[in-house]
Coordinates of C-alpha atoms and ligand atoms in Angstrom, one line a residue:
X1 CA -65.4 -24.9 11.9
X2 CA -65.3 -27.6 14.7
X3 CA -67.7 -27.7 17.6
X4 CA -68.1 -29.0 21.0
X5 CA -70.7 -29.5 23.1
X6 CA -69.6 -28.7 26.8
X7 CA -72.1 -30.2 29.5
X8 CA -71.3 -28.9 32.5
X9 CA -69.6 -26.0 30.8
X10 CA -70.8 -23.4 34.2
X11 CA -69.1 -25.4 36.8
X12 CA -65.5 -25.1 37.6
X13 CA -63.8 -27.6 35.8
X14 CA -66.3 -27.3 32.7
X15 CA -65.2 -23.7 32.1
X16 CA -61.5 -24.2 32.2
X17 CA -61.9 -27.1 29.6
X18 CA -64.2 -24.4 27.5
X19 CA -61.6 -21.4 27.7
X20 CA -59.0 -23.9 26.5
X21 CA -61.0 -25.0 23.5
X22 CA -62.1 -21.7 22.3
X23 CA -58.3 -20.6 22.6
X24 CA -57.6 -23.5 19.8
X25 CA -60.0 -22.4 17.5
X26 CA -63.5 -24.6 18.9
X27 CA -66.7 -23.3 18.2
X28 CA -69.1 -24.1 21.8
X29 CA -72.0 -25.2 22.5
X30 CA -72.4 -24.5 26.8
X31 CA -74.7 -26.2 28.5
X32 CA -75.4 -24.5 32.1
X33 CA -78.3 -25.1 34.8
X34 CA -78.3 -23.0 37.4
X35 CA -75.4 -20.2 36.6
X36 CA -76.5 -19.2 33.2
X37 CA -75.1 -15.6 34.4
X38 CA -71.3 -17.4 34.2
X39 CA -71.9 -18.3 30.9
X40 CA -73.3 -15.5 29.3
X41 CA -70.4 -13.7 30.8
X42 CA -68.0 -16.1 29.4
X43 CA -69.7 -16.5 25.8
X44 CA -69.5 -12.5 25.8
X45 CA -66.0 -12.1 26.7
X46 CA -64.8 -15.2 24.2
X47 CA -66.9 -13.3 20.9
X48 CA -64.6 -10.8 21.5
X49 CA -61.7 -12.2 22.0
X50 CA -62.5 -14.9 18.8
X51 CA -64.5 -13.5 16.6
X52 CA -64.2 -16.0 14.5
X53 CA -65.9 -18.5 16.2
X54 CA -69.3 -18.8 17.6
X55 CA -70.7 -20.1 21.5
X56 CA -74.0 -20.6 21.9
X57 CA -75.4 -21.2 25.4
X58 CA -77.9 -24.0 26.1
X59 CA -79.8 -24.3 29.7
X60 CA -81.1 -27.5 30.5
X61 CA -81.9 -28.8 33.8
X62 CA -80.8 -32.7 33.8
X63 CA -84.0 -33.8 36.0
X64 CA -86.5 -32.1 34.0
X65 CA -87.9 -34.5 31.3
X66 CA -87.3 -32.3 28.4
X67 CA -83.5 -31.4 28.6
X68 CA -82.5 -33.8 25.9
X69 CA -85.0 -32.6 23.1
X70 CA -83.9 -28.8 24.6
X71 CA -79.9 -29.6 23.8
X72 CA -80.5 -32.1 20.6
X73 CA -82.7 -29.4 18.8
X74 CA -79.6 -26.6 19.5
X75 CA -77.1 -28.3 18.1
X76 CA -76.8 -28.2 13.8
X77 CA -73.3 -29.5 13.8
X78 CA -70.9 -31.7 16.0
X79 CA -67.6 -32.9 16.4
X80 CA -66.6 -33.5 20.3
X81 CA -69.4 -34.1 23.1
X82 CA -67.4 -33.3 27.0
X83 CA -69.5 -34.1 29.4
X84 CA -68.3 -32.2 32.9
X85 CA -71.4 -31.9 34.7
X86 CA -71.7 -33.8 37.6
X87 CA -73.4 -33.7 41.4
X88 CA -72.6 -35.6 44.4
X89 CA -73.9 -36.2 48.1
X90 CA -72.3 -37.2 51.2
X91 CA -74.1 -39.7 53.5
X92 CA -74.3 -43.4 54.1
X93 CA -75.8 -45.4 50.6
X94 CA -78.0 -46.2 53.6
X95 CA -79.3 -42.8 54.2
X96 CA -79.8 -41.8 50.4
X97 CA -83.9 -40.8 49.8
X98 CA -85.0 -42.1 45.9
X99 CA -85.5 -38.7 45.0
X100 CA -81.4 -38.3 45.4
X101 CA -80.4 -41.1 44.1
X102 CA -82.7 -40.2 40.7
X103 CA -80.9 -36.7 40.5
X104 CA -77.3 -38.3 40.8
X105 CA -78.3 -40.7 38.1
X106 CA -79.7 -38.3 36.0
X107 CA -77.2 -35.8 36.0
X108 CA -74.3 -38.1 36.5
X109 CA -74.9 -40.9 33.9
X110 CA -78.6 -40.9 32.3
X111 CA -79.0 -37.9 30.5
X112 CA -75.5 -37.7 29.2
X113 CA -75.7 -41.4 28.0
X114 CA -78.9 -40.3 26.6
X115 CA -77.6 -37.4 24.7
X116 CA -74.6 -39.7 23.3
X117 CA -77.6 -41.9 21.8
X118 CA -79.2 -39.4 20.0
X119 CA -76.0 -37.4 18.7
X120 CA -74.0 -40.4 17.8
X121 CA -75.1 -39.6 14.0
X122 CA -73.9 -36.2 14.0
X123 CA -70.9 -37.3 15.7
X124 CA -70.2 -40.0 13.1
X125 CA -70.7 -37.4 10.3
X126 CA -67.3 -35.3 11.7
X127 CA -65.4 -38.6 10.7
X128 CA -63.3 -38.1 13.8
X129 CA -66.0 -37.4 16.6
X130 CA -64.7 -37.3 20.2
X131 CA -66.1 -38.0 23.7
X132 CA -64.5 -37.2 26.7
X133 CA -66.9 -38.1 29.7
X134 CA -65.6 -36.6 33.4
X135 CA -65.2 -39.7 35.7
X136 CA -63.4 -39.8 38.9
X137 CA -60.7 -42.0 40.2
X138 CA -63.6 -42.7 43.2
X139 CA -65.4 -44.9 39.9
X140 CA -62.2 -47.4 40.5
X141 CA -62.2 -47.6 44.1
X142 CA -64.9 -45.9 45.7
X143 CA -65.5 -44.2 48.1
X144 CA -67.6 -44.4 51.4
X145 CA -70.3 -41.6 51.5
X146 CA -70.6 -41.0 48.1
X147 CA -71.6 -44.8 47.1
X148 CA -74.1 -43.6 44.2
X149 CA -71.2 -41.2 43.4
X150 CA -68.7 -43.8 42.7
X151 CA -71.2 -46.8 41.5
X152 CA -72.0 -43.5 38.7
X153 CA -68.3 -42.6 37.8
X154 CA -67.8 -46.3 37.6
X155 CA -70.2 -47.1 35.3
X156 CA -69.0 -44.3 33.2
X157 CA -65.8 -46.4 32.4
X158 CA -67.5 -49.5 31.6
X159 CA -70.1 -47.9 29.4
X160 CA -66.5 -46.2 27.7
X161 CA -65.5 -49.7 27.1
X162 CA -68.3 -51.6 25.9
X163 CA -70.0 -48.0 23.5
X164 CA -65.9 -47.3 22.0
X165 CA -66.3 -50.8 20.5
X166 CA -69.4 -50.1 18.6
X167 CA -68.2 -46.4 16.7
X168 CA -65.0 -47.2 16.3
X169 CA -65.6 -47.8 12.5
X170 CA -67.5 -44.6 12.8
X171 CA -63.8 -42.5 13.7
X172 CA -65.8 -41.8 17.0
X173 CA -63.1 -42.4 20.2
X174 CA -64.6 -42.4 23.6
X175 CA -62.7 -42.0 26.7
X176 CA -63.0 -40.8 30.3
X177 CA -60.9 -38.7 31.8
X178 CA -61.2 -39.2 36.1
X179 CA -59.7 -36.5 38.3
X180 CA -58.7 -37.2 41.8
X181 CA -59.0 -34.2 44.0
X182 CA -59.5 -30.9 42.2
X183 CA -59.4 -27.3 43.5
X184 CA -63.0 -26.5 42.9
X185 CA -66.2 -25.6 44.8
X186 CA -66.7 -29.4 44.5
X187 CA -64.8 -29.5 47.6
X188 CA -66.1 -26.7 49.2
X189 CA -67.2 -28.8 52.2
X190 CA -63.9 -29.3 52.9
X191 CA -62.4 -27.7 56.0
X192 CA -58.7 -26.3 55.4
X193 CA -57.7 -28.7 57.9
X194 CA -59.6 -31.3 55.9
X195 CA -58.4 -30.3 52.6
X196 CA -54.4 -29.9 54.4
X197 CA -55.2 -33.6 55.0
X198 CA -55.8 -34.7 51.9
X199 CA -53.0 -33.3 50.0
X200 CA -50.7 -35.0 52.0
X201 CA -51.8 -37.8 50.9
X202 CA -51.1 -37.2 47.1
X203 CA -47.7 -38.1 46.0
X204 CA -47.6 -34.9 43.8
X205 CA -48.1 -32.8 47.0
X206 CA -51.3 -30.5 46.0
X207 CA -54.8 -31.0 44.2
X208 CA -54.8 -30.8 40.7
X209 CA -56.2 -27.5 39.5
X210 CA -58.7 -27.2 36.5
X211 CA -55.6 -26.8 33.2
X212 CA -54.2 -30.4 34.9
X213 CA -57.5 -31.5 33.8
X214 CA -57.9 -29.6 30.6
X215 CA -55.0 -30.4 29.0
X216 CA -55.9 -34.4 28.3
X217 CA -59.6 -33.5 27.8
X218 CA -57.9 -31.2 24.5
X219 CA -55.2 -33.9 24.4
X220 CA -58.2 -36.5 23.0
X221 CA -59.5 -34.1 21.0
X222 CA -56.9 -33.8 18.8
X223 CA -57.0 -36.1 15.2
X224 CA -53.6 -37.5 16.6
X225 CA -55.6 -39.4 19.4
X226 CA -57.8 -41.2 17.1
X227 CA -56.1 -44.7 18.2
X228 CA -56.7 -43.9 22.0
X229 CA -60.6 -45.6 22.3
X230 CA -62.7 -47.5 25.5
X231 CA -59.7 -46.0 28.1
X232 CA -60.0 -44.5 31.4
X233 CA -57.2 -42.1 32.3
X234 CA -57.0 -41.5 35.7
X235 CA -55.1 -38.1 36.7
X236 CA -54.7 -38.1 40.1
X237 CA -51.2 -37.0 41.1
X238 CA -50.4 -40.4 41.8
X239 CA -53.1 -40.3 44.7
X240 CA -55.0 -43.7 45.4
X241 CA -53.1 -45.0 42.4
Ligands
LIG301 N1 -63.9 -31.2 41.8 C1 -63.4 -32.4 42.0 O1 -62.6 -32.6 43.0 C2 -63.7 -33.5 41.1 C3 -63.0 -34.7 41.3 C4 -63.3 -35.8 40.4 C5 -64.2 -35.6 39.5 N2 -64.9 -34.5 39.3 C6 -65.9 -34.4 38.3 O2 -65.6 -33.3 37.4 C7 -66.9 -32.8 36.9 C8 -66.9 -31.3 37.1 O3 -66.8 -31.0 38.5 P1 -66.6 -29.5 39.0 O4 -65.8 -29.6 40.2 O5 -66.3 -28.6 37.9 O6 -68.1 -29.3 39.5 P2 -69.0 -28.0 39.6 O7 -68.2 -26.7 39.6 O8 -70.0 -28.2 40.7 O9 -69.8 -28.0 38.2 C9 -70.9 -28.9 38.0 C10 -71.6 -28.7 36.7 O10 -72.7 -29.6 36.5 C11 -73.8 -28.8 36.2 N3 -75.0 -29.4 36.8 C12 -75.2 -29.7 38.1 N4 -76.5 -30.2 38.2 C13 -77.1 -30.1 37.0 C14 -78.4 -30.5 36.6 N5 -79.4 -30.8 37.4 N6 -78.7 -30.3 35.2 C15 -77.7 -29.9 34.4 N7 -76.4 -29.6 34.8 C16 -76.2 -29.7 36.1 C17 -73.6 -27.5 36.8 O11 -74.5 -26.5 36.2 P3 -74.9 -25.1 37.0 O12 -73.8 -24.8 37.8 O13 -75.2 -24.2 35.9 O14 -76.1 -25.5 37.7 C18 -72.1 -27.3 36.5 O15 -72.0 -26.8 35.2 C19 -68.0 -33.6 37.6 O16 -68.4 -34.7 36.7 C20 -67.3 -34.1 38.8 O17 -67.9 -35.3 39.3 C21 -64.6 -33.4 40.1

C-alpha cells in the first residue's frame, strides 16, 4: 500500500489534492490544525468509499514545539510527503511584529523542512519517495504586503534545488508546485471587485481552482516522474509569467 502524508490536508487546496490521491488507491496520512472536524468528515466519507485503504488524521499545531515528534511518531510507513499548509499576512515587511513573522516561518518553511529531515529515511526506503512542497509564483517575484510570504515560498524553491541534489541516489524527487491565484478562502479578503480585477489580469481568464492544482501534485507522484527532481513548476494561467 502507498502512503502520503498531506500537511495542510484541512485547507482548501490540501483536501482537493487528498480526495484525488485516495481516488488512485493512496493510503493518507492528514495533518489538520484548527478544522479537525473537516477531516474527520473527510477520512469518514473516504473509508467508505475505499475500503481498502486506510486515512489516519494527525493534529499538529506548527508553532507549538512538539508538532514534529506528534507527526514523525504517526507515521510507520512512507512514500510521498505534500506539504499544503501555508499562512500569510498582509501589511508592510515594515509593520510585521516578531511574533508573526515566527508563525509564517514556522508554518511556511521550518517545520515542514524539519519534518523532511527526519522522514528522509522512510522516504528513501519507498525507493521512489516523492515531495511536492506548495510554493507560489509570489516566491519568484514577490509581492508587496506579503514580503515574509514571498521571501518563504522563495526559499522553498531553492531549498528544492540544493535538498533534490542530495536524495537523488535515494529515488527521492523533490519539486514545488507554485499556484498563482486560486479560488480558495485564501483569498477571502478579496472584494469581488478586487478579485474581478485580478482575473483580468491572467491570460487564462479565471483563477485556477483546486483540481488545476491537483493534477501536477499526482502528476509527480507517479513512478513515471522519477527524472523530474530540484524544479519549480509554476501554474499560474500564464499570470505574472
Ligand atoms: N489560495 C491561493 O490563492 C494560493 C496561491 C498560491 C499558493 N498557495 C499555497 O497553497 C497552500 C494551500 O493554500 P490554501 O488556499 O488551501 O489555504 P487554506 O485553505 O487556508 O489551508 C491552509 C492549511 O494550512 C494549515 N495550517 C495553517 N496554520 C497552521 C499551523 N499553525 N499549524 C499547522 N497547520 C496549519 C491549515 O490547517 P487548519 O485549517 O486545520 O488550521 C490548512 O490545512 C499554501 O501553502 C498556500 O500558501 C495558495
Amino acid at each position: 500500500m502507498k502512503w502520503a502524508l498531506i500537511l495542510g490536508a484541512s485547507g482548501a487546496i490540501g483536501q482537493k489534492i487528498s480526495y484525488d490521491l485516495a481516488k488512485s488507491g493512496w493510503s493518507l496520512y492528514l495533518q489538520g490544525n484548527q478544522h479537525l472536524d473537516q477531516l474527520q468528515k473527510n477520512a469518514a466519507d473516504w473509508r467508505c468509499q475505499f475500503p481498502k485503504q486506510d486515512f489516519l488524521i494527525i493534529a499538529a499545531d506548527f508553532n507549538q514545539t512538539d508538532c514534529i515528534s506528534k507527526i514523525v511518531e504517526s507515521i510507520f510507513s512512507i512514500d510521498a510527503l505534500i506539504a499544503a499548509q501555508g499562512i500569510t499576512d498582509y501589511r508592510l515587511f515594515s509593520q510585521v511584529p516578531k511574533a508573526k513573522f515566527d508563525q509564517l516561518l514556522n508554518v511556511n518553511l521550518k517545520v515542514p523542512l524539519l519534518l523532511i529531515q527526519q522522514l528522509q529515511e522512510k522516504l528513501a526506503q519507498s525507493q521512489n519517495g516523492r515531495i511536492v512542497l506548495i510554493g507560489s509564483v509570489y516566491g519568484k517575484r514577490g509581492s508587496a504586503m506579503e514580503v515574509i510570504y514571498s521571501t518563504l515560498k522563495g526559499a522553498l524553491s531553492a531549498f528544492a534545488q540544493a535538498y533534490a541534489q542530495e536524495v537523488a541516489s535515494l529515488g527521492i524527487t523533490v519539486n514545488v508546485i507554485a499556484p498563482g491565484a486560486v479560488n480558495t478562502p485564501m483569498l477571502a479578503q478579496f472584494s469581488a471587485a478586487n478579485k474581478e480585477q485580478l482575473r483580468a489580469q491572467i491570460p487564462m481568464g479565471r483563477l485556477a481552482e483546486g483540481e488545476d492544482i491537483s493534477y501536477w501534485v499526482h502528476a509527480l507522484l507517479s513512478p513515471q516522474a522519477q527524472y523530474l527532481t530540484g524544479q519549480t513548476l509554476y501554474i499560474t494561467g500564464g499570470w505574472l509569467e
